[in-house]
Coordinates of C-alpha atoms in Angstrom, one line a residue:
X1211 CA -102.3 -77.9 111.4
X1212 CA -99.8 -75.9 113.5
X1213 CA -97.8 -74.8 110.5
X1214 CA -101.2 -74.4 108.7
X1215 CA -102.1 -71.8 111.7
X1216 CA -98.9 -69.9 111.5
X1217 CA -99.2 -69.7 107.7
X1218 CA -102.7 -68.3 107.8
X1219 CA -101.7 -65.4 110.6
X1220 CA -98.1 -65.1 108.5
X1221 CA -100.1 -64.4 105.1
X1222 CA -102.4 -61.8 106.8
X1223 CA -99.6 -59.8 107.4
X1224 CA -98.0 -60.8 103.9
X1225 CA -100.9 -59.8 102.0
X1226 CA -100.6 -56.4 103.4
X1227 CA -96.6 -56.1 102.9
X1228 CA -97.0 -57.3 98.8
X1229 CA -100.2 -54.5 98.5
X1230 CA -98.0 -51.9 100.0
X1231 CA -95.3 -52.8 97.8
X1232 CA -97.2 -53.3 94.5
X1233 CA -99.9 -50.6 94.5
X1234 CA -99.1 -47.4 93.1
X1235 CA -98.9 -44.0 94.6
X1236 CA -101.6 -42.2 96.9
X1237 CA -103.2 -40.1 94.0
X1238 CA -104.3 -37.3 96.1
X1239 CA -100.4 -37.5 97.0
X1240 CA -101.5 -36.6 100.9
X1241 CA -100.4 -39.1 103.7
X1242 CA -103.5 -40.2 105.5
X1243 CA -104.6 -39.2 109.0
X1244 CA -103.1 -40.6 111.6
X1245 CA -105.5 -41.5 114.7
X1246 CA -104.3 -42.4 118.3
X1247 CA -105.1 -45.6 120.5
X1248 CA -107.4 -45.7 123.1
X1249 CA -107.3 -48.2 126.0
X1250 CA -110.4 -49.5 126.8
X1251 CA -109.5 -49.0 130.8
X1252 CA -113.1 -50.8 132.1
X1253 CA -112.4 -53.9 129.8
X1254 CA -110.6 -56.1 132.5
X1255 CA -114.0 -55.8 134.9
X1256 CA -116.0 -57.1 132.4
X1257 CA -113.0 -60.0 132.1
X1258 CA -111.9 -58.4 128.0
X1259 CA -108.6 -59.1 128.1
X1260 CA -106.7 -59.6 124.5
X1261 CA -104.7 -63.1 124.3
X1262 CA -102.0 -62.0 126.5
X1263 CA -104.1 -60.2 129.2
X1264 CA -102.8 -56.5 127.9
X1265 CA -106.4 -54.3 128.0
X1266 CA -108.2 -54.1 124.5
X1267 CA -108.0 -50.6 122.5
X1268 CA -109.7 -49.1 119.4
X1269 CA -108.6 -45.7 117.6
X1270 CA -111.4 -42.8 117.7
X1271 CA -111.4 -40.6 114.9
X1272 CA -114.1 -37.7 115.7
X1273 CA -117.2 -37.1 113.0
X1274 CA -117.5 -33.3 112.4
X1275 CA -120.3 -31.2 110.3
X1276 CA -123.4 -33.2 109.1
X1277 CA -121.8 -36.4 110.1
X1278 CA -121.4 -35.6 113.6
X1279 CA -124.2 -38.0 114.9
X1280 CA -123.3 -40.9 112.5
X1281 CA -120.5 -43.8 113.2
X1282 CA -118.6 -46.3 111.0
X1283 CA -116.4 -49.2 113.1
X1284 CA -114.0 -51.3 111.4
X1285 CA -113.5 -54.5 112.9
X1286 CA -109.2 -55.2 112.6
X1287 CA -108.2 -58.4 110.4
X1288 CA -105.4 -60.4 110.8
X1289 CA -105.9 -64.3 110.9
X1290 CA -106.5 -66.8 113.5
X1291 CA -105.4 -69.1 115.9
X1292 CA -106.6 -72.7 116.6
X1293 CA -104.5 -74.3 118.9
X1294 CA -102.6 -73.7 122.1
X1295 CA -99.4 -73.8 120.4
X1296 CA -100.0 -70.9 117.8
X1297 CA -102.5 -68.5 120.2
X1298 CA -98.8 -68.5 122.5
X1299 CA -97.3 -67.3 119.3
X1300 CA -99.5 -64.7 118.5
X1301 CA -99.5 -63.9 122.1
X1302 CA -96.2 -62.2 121.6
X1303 CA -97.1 -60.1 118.7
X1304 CA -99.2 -57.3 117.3
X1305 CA -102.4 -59.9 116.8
X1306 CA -102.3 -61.0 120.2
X1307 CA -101.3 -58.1 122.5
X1308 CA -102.2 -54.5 122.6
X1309 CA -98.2 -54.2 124.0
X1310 CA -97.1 -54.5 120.7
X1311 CA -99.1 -52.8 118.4
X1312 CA -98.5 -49.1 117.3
X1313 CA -100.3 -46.5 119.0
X1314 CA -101.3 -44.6 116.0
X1315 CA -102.7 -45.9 112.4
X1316 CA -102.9 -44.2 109.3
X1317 CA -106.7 -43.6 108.4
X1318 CA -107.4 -44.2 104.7
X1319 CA -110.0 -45.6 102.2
X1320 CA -113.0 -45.8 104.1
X1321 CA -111.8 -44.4 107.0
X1322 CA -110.5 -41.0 105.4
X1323 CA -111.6 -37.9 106.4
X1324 CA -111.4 -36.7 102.9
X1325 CA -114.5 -35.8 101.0
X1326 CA -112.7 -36.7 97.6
X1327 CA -111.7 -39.8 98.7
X1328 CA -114.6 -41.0 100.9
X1329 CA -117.4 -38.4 100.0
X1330 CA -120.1 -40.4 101.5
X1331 CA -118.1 -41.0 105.0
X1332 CA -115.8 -38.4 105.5
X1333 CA -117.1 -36.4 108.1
X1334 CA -118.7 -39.8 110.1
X1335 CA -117.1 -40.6 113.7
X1336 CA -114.6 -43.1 112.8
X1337 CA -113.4 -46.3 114.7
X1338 CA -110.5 -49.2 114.3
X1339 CA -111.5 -52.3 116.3
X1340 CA -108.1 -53.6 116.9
X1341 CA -107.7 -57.4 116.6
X1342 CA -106.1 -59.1 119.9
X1343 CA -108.2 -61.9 120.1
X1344 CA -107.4 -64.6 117.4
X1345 CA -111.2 -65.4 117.0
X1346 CA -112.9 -63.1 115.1
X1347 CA -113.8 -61.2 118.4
X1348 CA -115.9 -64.3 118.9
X1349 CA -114.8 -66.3 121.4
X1350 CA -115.4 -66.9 125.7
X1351 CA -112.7 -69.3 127.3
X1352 CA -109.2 -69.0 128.8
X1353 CA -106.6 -71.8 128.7
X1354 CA -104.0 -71.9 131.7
X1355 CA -101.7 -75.1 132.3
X1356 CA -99.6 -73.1 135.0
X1357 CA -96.9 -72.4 132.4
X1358 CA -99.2 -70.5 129.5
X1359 CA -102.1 -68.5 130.5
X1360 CA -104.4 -67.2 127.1
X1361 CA -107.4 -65.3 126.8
X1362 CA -109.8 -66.4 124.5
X1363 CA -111.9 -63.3 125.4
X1364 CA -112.8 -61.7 121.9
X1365 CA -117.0 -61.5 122.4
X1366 CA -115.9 -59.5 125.2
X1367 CA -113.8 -57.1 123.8
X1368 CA -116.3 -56.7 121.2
X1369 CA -118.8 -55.6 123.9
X1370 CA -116.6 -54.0 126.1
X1371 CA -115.8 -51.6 122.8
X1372 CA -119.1 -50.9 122.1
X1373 CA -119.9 -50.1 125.6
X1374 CA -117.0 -47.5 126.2
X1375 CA -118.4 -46.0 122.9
X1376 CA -122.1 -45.4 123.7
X1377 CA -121.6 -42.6 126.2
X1378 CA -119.3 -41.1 123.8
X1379 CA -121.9 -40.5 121.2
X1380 CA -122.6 -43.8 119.4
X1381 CA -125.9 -44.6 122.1
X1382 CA -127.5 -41.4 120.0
X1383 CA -126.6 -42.4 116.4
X1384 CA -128.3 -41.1 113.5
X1385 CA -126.6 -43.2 111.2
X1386 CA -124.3 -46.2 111.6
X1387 CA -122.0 -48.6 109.2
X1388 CA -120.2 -51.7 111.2
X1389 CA -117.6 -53.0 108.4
X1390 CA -114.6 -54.8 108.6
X1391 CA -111.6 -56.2 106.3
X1392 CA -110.7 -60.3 106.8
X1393 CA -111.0 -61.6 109.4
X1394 CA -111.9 -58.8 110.7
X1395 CA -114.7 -58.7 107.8
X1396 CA -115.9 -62.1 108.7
X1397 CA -116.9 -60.7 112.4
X1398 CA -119.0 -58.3 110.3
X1399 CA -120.9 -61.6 110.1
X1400 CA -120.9 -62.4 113.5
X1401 CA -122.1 -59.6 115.3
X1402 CA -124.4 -57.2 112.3
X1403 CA -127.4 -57.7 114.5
X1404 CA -125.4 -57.5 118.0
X1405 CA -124.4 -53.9 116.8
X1406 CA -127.9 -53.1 115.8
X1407 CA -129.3 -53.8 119.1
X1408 CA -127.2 -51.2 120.6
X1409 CA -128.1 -48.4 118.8
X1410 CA -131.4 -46.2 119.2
X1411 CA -134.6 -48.3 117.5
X1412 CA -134.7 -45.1 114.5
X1413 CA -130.9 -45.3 113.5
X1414 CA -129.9 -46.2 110.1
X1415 CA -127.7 -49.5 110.8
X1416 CA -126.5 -51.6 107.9
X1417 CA -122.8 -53.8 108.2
X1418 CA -121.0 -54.7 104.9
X1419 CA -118.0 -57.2 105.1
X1420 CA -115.1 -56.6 103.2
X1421 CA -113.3 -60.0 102.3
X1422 CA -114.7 -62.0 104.8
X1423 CA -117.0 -64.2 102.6
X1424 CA -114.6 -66.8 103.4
X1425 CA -115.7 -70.1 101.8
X1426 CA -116.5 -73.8 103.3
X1427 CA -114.0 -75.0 100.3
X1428 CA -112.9 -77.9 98.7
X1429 CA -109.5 -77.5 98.9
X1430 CA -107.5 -79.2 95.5
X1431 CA -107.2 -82.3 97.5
X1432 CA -110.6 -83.3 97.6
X1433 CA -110.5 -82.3 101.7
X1434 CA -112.1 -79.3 103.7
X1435 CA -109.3 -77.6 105.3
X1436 CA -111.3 -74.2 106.3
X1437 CA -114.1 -76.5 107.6
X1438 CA -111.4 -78.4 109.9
X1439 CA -109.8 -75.5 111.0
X1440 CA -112.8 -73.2 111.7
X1441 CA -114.3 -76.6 113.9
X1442 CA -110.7 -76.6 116.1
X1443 CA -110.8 -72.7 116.5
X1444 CA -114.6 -72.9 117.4
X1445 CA -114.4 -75.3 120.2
X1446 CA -110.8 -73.9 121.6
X1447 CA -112.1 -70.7 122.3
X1448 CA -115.3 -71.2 123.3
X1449 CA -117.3 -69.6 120.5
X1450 CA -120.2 -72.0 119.6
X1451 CA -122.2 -70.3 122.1
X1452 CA -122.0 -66.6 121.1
X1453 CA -122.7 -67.9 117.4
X1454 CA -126.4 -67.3 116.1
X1455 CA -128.7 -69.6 117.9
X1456 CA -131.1 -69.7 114.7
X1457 CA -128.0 -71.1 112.8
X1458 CA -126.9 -73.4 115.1
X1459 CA -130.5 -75.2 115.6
X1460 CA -130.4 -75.4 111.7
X1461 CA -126.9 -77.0 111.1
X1462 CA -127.4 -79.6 114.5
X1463 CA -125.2 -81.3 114.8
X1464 CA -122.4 -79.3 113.0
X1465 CA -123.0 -76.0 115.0
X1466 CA -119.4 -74.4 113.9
X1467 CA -120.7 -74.1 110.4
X1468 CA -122.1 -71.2 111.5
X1469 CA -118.5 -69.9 111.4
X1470 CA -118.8 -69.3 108.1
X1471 CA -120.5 -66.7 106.5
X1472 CA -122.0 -68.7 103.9
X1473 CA -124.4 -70.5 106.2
X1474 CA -124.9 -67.4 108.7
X1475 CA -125.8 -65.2 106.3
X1476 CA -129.6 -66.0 105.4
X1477 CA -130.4 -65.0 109.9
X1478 CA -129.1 -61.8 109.4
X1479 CA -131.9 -59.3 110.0
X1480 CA -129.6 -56.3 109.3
X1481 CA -129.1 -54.9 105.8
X1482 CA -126.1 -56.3 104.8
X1483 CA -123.3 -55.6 102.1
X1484 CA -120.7 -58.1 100.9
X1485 CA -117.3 -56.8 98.9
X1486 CA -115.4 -60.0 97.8
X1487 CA -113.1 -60.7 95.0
X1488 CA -114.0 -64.2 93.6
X1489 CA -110.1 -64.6 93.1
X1490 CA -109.4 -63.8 96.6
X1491 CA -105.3 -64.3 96.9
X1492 CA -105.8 -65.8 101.0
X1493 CA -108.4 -67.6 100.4
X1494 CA -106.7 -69.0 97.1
X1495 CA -103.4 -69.7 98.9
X1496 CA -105.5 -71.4 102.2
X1497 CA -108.8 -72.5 101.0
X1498 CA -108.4 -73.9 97.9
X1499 CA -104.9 -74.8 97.5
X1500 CA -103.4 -74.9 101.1
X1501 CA -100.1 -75.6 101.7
X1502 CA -101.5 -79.5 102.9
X1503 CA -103.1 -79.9 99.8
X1504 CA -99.9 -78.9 97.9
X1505 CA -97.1 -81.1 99.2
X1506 CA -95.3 -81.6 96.0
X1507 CA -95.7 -78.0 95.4
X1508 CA -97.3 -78.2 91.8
X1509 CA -99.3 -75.0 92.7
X1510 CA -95.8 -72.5 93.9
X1511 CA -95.6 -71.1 90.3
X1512 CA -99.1 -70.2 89.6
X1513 CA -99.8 -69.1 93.4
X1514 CA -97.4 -66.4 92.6
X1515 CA -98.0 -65.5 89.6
X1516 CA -101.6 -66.6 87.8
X1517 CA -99.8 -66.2 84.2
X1518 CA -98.3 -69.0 85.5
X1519 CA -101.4 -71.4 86.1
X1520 CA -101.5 -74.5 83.8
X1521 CA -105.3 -74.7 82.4
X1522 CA -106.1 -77.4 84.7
X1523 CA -105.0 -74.7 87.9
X1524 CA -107.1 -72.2 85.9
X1525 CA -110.1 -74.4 85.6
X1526 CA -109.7 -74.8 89.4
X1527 CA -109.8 -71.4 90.0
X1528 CA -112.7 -70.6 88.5
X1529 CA -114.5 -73.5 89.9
X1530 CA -113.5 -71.6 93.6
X1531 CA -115.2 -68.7 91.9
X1532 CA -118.4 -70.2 90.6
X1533 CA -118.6 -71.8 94.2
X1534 CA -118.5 -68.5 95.6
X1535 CA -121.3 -67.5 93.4
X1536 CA -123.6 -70.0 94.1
X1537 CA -123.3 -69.7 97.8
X1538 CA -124.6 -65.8 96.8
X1539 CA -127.1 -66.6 94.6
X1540 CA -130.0 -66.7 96.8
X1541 CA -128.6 -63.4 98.3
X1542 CA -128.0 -61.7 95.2
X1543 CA -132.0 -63.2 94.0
X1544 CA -133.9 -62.3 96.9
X1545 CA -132.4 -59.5 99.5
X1546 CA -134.2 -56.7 99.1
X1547 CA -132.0 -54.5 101.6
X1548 CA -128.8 -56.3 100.9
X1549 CA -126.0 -55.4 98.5
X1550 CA -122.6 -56.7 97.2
X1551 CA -119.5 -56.3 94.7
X1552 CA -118.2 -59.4 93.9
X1553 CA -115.4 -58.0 91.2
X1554 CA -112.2 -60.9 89.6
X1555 CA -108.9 -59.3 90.9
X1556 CA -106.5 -61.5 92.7
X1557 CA -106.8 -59.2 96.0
X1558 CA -107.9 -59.4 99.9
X1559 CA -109.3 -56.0 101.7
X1560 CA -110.7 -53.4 99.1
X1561 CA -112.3 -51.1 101.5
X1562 CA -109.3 -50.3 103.4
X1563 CA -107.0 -48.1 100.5
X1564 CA -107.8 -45.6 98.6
X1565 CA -106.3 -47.1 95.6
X1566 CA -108.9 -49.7 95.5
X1567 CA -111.8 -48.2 97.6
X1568 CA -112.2 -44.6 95.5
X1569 CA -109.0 -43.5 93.0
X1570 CA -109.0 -42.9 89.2
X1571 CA -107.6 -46.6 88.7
X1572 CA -109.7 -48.3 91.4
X1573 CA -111.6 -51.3 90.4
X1574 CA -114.9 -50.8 89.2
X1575 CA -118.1 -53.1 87.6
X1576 CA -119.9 -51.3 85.0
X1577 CA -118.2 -48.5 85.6
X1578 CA -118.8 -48.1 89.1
X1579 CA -116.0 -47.8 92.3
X1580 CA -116.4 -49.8 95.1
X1581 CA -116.9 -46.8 97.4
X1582 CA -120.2 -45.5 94.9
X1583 CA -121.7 -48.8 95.0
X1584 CA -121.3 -49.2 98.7
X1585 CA -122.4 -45.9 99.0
X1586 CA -125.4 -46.4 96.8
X1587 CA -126.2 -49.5 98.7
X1588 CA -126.2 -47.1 101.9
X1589 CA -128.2 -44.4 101.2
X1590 CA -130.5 -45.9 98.7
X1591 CA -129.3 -43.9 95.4
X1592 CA -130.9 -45.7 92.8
X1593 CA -131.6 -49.4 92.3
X1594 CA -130.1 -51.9 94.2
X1595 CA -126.4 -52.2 94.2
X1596 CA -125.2 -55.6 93.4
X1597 CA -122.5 -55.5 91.0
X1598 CA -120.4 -58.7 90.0
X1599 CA -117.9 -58.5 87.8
X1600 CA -117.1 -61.0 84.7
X1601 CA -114.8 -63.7 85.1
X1602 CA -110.7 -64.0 85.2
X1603 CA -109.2 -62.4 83.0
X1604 CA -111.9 -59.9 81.6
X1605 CA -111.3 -57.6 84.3
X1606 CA -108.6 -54.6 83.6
X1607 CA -109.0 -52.4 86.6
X1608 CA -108.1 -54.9 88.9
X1609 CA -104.9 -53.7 91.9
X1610 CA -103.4 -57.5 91.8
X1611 CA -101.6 -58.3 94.7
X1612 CA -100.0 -61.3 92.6
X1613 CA -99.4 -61.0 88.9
X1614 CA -102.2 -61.7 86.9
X1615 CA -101.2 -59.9 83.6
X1616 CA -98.5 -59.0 81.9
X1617 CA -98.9 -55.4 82.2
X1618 CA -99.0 -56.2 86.4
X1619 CA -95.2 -56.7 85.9
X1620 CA -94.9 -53.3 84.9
X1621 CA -96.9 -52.1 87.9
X1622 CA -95.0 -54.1 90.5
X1623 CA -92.0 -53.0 89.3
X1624 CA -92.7 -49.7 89.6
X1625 CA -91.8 -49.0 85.6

């Protein structure tokens, strides 16, 4: 499980790396705004300390015109950590430790502050929840055998945030959007009605997740690796108790379910949006066919490339996707405020670029963009917005961060 830990933190950052790599250019050709740290200086009273003890931060992008009263936060994705061994890890790095991460970030997709890239957003106060916590900004517990000392302090951080925030404008929202890519998208989940509690009884709040649906799978080898993993991070850093009580009455005695989005889902009061590919490449590469389930590595060939899959690999894959479906289906048959975009690309994080959140070759269902559904969705602009897309390999708009076509050669190498 250790090396399954490292490998689930690793590909976070992977994922990122290969999308970088095979997407094409910007198309507005402009470098996205780049938006400074703050240090959350009153976190260490209320004991919101990231894994390492460093102070928690979030970057602050200011709303301006019409969207001066309205707010969108990003929760920060990046993996997790379930044991001792691979929180001290992380506790070295970017994921663990404010000291290491880089005190500005680009702003793009649904962050921009361009109306041609993010016309329904643009002009919103702005704000990246960075990700120090290795929870999910979910759990209440410290670990200290007089060598290590680690934080498990993400709930929080996640307060603490929102607290520095309200006198600076969010306490008198109009309008607000909590969203979040990941892991990050996943604590979308976790705290939608939290956020809404905050925020004045009249305010527009809705939370959409962006690749966070992450599945209670069965892996190829019959076993549930997420389910294992999620119970081990659950009790390690003390999170069963900031989960939703509603849920965890319902799945006694198996309270950690409530990890997963799947289960949580149906107690959300707040309108709620879910963007998901039904390929998703991490959840692919650590649901379904982790590297446990895989010894022999029969899967290497077609994990990297999906021309490669053999059509027993393929039927697998869209077994993963029909799960993922079903686990909707009373979601997509009966929320009346809720929406989704459940396209077939082999990708993680839509929201975040403007390739894939609002571009002339960004995915689309029926001829919509992510960013007009979600938008949509927000605002009520016609029916309801639930879009999903038709199965693998139907789907030509599709940013692939692994090869899933032949003409996604040519993209990746740039010809």
């Amino acid at each position: 499980m250790k090396t399954t830990t490292r490998l689930l933190d690793l590909t976070a950052a992977m994922v990122l790396v290969v999308y970088v790599s095979f997407s094409p250019p910007l198309v507005s050709g402009e470098p996205g705004r780049r938006v400074s740290m703050t240090l959350v200086r009153d976190a260490a009273a209320l004991g919101a300390f990231c894994l390492d003890g460093s102070l928690p931060a979030y970057h602050l992008d200011r709303g301006f015109g019409a969207g001066s009263n309205n707010w969108l936060l990003q929760f920060e994705g990046g993996g997790w950590c379930n044991d001792i061994a691979s929180c001290v890890e992380r506790a070295k790095t970017r994921r663990g430790s404010t000291r290491y991460m880089s005190k500005t970030v680009v702003f793009t997709g649904v962050l921009s502050n361009n109306a041609s890239q993010n016309p329904d957003f643009y002009n919103w106060n702005k704000v990246r929840l960075r990700y120090c916590d290795g929870a999910s900004f979910a759990g209440d517990s410290q670990f200290g055998n007089g060598t290590s000392l680690l934080y498990f302090r993400g709930q929080r951080i996640w307060n603490a945030i929102i607290l520095d925030l309200l006198p600076k404008g969010l306490a008198k929202a109009h309008k607000a959007l909590l969203t979040g890519c990941s892991a990050g998208g996943l604590s979308t989940f976790l705290h939608c009605d939290n956020f809404t509690s905050y925020l004045p009884t009249n305010a527009s709040v809705k939370c959409m997740s962006d690749a966070g649906f992450f599945l209670d799978a069965i892996d190829v080898a019959a076993n549930r690796t997420m389910r294992s993993f999620y119970s081990q991070l659950v009790s390690l850093q003390g999170i069963q108790k900031n989960l939703d009580p509603s849920c965890t009455h319902a799945f006694f005695p198996e309270p950690s379910l409530c990890f997963f989005p799947q289960y949580v889902l149906r107690f959300i009061k707040t309108p709620f949006f879910i963007l998901n590919s039904a390929y998703d490449v991490f959840q692919f590469h650590h649901g379904l066919v982790p590297p446990s389930a895989d010894q022999t590595g029969r899967w290497n060939r077609c994990k990297l490339n999906v021309t490669a899959c053999n059509p027993h690999q393929l039927d697998a894959l869209q077994g993963f996707r029909k799960d993922m479906l079903g686990a909707l289906m009373n979601f997509f048959r009966n929320s009346t405020r809720g929406g989704m975009f459940i396209n077939s690309c082999f990708d993680h994080c839509q929201s975040a670029l403007e390739e894939t959140w609002l571009s002339p070759t960004s995915p689309r269902i029926n001829n919509k963009t992510i960013a007009e559904t979600v938008g949509d969705w927000y605002f009520g602009r016609g029916e309801e917005a639930k879009e999903i897309g038709c199965p693998y390999p139907c789907d030509k708009t599709c940013h692939n961060l692994i090869p899933a076509s032949t003409s996604d050669f040519l993209v990746n190498l740039d010809i």
